[in-house]
Every structure is written in structure tokens, then in C-alpha cells.
PDB file of N, CA and C in Angstrom:
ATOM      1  N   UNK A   1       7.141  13.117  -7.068  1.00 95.00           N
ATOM      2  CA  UNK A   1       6.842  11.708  -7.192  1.00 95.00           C
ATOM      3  C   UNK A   1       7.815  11.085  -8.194  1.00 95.00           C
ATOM      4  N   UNK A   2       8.100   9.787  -7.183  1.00 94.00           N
ATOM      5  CA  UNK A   2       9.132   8.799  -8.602  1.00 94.00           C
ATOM      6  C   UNK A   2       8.587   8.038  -9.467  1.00 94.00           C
ATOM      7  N   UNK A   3       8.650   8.077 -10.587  1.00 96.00           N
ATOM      8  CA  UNK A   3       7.743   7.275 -11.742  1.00 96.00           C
ATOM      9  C   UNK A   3       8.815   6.639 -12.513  1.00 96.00           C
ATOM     10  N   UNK A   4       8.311   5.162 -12.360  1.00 95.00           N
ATOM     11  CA  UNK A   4       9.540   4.061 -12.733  1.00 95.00           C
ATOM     12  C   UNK A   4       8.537   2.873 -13.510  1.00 95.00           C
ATOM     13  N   UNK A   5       9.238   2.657 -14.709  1.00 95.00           N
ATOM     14  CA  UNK A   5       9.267   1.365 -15.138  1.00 95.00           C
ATOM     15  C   UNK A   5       9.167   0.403 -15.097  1.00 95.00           C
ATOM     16  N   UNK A   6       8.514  -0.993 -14.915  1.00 96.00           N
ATOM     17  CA  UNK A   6       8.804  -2.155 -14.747  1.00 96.00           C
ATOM     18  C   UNK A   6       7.969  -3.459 -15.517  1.00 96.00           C
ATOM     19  N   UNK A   7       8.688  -4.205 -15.755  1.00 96.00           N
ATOM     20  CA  UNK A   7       8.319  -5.796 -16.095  1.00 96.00           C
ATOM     21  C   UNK A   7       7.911  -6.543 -15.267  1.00 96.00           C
ATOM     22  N   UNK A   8       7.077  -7.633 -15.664  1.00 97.00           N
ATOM     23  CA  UNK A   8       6.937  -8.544 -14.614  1.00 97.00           C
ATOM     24  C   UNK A   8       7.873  -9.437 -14.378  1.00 97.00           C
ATOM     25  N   UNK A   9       7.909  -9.349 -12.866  1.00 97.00           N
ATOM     26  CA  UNK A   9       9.063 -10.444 -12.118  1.00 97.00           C
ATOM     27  C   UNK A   9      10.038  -9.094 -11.795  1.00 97.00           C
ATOM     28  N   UNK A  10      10.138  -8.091 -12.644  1.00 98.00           N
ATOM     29  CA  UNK A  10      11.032  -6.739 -12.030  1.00 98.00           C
ATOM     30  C   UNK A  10      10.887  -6.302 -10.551  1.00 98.00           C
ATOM     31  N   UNK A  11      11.640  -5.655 -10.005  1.00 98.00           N
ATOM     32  CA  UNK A  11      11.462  -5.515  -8.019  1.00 98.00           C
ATOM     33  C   UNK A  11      11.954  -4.020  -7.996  1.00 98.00           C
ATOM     34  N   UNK A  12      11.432  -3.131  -7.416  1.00 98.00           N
ATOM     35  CA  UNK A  12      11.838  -1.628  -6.810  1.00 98.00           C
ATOM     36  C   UNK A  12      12.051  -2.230  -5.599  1.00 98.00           C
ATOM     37  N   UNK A  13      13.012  -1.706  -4.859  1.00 98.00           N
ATOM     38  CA  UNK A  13      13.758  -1.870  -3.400  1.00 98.00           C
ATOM     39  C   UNK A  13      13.474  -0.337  -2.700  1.00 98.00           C
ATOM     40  N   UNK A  14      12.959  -0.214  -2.051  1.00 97.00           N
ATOM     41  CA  UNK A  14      12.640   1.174  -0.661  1.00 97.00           C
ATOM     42  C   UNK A  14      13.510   1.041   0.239  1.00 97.00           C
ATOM     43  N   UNK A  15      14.731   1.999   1.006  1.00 96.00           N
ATOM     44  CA  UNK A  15      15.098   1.704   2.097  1.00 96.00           C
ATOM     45  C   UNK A  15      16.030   0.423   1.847  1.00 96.00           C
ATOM     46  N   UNK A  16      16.075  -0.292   3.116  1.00 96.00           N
ATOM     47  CA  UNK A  16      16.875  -1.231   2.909  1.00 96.00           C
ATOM     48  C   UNK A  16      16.150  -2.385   3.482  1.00 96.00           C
ATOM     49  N   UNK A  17      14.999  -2.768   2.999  1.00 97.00           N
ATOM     50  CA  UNK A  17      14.193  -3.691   4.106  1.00 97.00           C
ATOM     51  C   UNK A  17      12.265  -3.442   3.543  1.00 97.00           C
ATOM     52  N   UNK A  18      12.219  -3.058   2.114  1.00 98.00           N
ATOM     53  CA  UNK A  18      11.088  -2.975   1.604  1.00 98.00           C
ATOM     54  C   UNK A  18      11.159  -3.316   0.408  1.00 98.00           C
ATOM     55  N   UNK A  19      10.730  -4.123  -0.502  1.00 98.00           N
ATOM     56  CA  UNK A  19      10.619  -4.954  -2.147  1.00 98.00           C
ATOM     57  C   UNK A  19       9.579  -4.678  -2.651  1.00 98.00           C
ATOM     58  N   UNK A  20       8.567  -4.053  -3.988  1.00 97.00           N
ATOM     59  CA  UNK A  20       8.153  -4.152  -4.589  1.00 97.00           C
ATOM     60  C   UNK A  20       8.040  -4.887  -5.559  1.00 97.00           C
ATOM     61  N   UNK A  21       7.225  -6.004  -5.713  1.00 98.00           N
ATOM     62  CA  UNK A  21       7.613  -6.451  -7.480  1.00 98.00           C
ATOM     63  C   UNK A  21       6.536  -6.671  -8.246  1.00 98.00           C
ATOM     64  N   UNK A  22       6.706  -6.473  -9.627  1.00 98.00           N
ATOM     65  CA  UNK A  22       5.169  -6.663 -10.291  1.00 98.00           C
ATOM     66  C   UNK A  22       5.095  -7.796 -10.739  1.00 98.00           C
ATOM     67  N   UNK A  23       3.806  -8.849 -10.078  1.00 98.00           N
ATOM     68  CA  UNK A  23       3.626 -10.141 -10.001  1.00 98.00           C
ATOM     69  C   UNK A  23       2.784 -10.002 -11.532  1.00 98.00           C
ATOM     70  N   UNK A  24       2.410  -9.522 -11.337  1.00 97.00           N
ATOM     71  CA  UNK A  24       1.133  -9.970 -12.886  1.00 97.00           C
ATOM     72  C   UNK A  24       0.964  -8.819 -13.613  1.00 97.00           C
ATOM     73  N   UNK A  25       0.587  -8.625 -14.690  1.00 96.00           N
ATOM     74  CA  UNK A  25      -0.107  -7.835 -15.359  1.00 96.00           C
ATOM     75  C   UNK A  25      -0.924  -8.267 -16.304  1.00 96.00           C
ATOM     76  N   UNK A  26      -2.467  -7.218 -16.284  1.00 96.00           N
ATOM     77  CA  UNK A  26      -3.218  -8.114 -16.811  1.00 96.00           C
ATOM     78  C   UNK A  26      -4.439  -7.018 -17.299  1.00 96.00           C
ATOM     79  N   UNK A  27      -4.860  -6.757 -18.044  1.00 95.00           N
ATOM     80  CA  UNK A  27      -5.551  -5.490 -18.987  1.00 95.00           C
ATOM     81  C   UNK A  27      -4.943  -4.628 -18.312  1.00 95.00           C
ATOM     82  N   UNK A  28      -5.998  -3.995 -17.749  1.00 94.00           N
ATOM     83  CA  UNK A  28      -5.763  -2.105 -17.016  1.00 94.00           C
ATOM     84  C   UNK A  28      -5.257  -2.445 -15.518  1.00 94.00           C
ATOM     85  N   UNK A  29      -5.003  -3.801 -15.354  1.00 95.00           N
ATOM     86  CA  UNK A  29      -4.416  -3.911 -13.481  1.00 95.00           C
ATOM     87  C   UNK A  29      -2.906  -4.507 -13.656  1.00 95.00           C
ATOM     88  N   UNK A  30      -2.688  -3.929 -12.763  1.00 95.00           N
ATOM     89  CA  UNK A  30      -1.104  -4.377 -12.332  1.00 95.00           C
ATOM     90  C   UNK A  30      -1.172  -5.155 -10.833  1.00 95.00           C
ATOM     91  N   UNK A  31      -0.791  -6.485 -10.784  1.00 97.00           N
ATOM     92  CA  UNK A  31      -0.713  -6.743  -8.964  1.00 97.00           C
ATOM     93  C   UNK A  31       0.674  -7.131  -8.574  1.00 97.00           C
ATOM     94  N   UNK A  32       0.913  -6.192  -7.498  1.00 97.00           N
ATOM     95  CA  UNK A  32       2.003  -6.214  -6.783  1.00 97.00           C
ATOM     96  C   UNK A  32       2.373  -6.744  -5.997  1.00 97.00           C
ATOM     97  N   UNK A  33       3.631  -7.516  -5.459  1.00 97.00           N
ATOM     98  CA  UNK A  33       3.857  -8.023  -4.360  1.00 97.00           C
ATOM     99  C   UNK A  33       4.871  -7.702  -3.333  1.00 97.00           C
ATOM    100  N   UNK A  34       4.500  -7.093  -1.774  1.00 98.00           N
ATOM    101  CA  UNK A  34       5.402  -5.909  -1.393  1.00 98.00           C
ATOM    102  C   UNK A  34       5.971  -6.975   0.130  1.00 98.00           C
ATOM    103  N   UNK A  35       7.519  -7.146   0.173  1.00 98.00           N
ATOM    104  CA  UNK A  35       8.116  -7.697   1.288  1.00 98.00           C
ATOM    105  C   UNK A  35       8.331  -6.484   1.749  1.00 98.00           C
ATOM    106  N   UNK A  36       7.845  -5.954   3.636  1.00 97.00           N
ATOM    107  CA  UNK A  36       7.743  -5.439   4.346  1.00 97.00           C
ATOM    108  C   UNK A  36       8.360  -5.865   5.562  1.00 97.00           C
ATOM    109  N   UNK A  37       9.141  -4.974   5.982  1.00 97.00           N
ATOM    110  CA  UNK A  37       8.548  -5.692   7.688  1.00 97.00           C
ATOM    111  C   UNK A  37       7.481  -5.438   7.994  1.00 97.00           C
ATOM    112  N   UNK A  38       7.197  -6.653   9.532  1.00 96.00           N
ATOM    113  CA  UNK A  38       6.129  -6.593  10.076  1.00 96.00           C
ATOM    114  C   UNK A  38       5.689  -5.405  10.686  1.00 96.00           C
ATOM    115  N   UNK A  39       6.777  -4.400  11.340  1.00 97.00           N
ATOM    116  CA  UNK A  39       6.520  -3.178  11.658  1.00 97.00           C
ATOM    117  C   UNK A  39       6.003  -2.215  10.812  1.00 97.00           C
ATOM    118  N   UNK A  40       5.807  -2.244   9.530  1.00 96.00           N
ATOM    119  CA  UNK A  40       5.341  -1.135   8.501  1.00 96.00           C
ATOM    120  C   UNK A  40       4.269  -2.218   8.232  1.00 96.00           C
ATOM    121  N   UNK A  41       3.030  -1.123   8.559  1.00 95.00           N
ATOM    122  CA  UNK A  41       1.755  -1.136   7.569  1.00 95.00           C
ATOM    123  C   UNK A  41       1.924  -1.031   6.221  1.00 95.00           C
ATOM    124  N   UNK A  42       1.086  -1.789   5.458  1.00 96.00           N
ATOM    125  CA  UNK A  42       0.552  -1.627   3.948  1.00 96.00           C
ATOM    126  C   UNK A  42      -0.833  -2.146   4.134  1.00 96.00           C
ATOM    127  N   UNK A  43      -1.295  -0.682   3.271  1.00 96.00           N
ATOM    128  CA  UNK A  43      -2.943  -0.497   2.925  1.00 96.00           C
ATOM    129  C   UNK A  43      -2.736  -0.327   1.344  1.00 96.00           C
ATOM    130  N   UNK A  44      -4.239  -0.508   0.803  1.00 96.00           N
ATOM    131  CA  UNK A  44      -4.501  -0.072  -0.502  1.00 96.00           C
ATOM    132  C   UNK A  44      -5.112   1.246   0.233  1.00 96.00           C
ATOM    133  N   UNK A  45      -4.530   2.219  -0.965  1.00 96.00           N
ATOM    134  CA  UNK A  45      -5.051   3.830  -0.346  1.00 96.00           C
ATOM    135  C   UNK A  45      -6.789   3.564  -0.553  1.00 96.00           C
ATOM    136  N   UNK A  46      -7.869   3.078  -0.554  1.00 97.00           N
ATOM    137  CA  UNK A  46      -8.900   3.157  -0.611  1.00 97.00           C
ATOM    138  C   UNK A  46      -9.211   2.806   1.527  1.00 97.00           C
ATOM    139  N   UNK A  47      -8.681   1.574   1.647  1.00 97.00           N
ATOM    140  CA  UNK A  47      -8.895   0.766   3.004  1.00 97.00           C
ATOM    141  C   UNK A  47      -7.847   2.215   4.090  1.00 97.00           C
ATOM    142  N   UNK A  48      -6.930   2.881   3.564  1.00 96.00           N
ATOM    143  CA  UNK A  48      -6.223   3.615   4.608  1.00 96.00           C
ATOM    144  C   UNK A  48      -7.057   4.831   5.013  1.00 96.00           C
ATOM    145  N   UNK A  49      -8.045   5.254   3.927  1.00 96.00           N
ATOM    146  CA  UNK A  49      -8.690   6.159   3.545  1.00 96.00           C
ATOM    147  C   UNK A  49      -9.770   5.817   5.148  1.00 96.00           C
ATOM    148  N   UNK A  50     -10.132   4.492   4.704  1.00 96.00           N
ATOM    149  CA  UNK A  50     -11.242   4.400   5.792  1.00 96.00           C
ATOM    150  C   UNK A  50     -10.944   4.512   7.224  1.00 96.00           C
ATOM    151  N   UNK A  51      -9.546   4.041   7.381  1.00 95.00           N
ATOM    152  CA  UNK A  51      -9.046   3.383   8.616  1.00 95.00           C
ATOM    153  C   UNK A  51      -8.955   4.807   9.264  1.00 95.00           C
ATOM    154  N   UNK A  52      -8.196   5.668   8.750  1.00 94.00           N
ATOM    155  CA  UNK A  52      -8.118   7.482   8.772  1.00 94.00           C
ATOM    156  C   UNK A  52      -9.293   8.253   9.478  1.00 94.00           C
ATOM    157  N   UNK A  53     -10.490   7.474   8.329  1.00 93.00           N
ATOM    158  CA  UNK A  53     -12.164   8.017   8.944  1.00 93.00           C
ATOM    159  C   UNK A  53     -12.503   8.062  10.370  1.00 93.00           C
ATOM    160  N   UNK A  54     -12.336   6.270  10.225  1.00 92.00           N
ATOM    161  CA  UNK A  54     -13.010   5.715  11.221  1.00 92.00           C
ATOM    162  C   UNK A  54     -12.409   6.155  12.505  1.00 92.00           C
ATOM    163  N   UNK A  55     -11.149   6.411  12.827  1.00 90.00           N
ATOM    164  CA  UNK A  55     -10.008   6.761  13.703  1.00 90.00           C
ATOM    165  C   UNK A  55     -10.603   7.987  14.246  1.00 90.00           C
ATOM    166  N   UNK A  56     -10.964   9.163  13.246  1.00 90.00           N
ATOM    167  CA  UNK A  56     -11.220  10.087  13.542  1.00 90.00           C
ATOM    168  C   UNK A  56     -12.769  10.334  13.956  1.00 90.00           C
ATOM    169  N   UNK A  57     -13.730   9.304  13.716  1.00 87.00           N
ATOM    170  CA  UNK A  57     -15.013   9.529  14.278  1.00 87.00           C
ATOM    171  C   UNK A  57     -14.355   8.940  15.645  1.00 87.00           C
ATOM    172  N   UNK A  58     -13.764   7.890  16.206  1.00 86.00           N
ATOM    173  CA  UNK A  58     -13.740   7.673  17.308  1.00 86.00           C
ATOM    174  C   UNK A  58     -13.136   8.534  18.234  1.00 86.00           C
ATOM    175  N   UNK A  59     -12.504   9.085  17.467  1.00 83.00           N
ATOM    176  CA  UNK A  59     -11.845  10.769  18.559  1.00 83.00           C
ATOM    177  C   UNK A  59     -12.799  11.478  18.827  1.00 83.00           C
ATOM    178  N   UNK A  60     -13.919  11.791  17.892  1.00 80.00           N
ATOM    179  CA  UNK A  60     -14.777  12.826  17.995  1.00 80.00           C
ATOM    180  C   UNK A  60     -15.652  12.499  19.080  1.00 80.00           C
ATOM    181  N   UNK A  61     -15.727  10.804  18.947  1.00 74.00           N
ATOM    182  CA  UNK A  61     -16.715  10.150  19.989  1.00 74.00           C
ATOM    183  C   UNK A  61     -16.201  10.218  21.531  1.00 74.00           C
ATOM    184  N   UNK A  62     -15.332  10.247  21.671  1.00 71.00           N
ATOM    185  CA  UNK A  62     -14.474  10.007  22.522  1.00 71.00           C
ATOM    186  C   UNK A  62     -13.828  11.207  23.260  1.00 71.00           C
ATOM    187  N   UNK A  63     -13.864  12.800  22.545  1.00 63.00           N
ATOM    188  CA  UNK A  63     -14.036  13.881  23.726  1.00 63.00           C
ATOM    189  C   UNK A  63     -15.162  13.745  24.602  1.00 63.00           C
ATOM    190  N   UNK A  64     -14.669  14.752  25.404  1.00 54.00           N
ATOM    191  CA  UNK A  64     -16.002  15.179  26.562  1.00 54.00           C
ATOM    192  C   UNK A  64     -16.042  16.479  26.443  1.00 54.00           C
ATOM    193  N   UNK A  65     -17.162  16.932  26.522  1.00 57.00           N
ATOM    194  CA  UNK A  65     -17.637  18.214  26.159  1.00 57.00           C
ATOM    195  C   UNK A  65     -17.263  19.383  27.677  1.00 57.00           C
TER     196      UNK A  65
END
């Protein structure tokens, strides 16, 4: 894992076509603001967590025995 530094208004760049930047900081939270393309998903790992779940009960639902 890369562990980097930053200020607010600072930007990490991914690739050539992904921006990170840290919009605020504010006690124990940091909020970020991420330019993506429309083709790449972004989740907060809590909501990907679910999406993962839910995906996989519908497979389960969805064999035939």
C-alpha cells in the first residue's frame, strides 16, 4: 500500500484519467473529491461491501438445484 501526504486543495493523480483531492478536513474526517470516468465505479468500501453481498445472494437465488 501507498501512503501519501496531503493538504487541502492537494490532488493524487491515478493512471492518466483519475484525480483525488482533499476538499476539507475537519476533526477525525477527511472528504475527498475523486474525477473519474464515467466507466469506473467509486464506492465507499462500506456500500461496495454491500453491493458484493447482495450480488452474491442473488446468485445463490438464482441457481437451480
Amino acid at each position: 500500500m501507498l501512503v501519501l501526504s496531503r493538504k487541502k486543495d492537494e490532488k493524487i493523480i491515478i493512471g492518466d484519467s483519475i484525480t483525488l483531492m482533499v476538499i476539507e478536513i475537519k476533526n477525525d474526517k477527511v472528504r475527498l473529491g475523486i474525477d473519474a470516468p464515467k466507466d469506473v465505479t467509486v464506492h465507499r468500501e462500506e456500500v461496495y461491501a454491500a453491493i458484493k453481498e447482495q450480488n452474491a445472494q442473488n446468485n445463490t437465488n438464482c441457481e437451480t438445484p
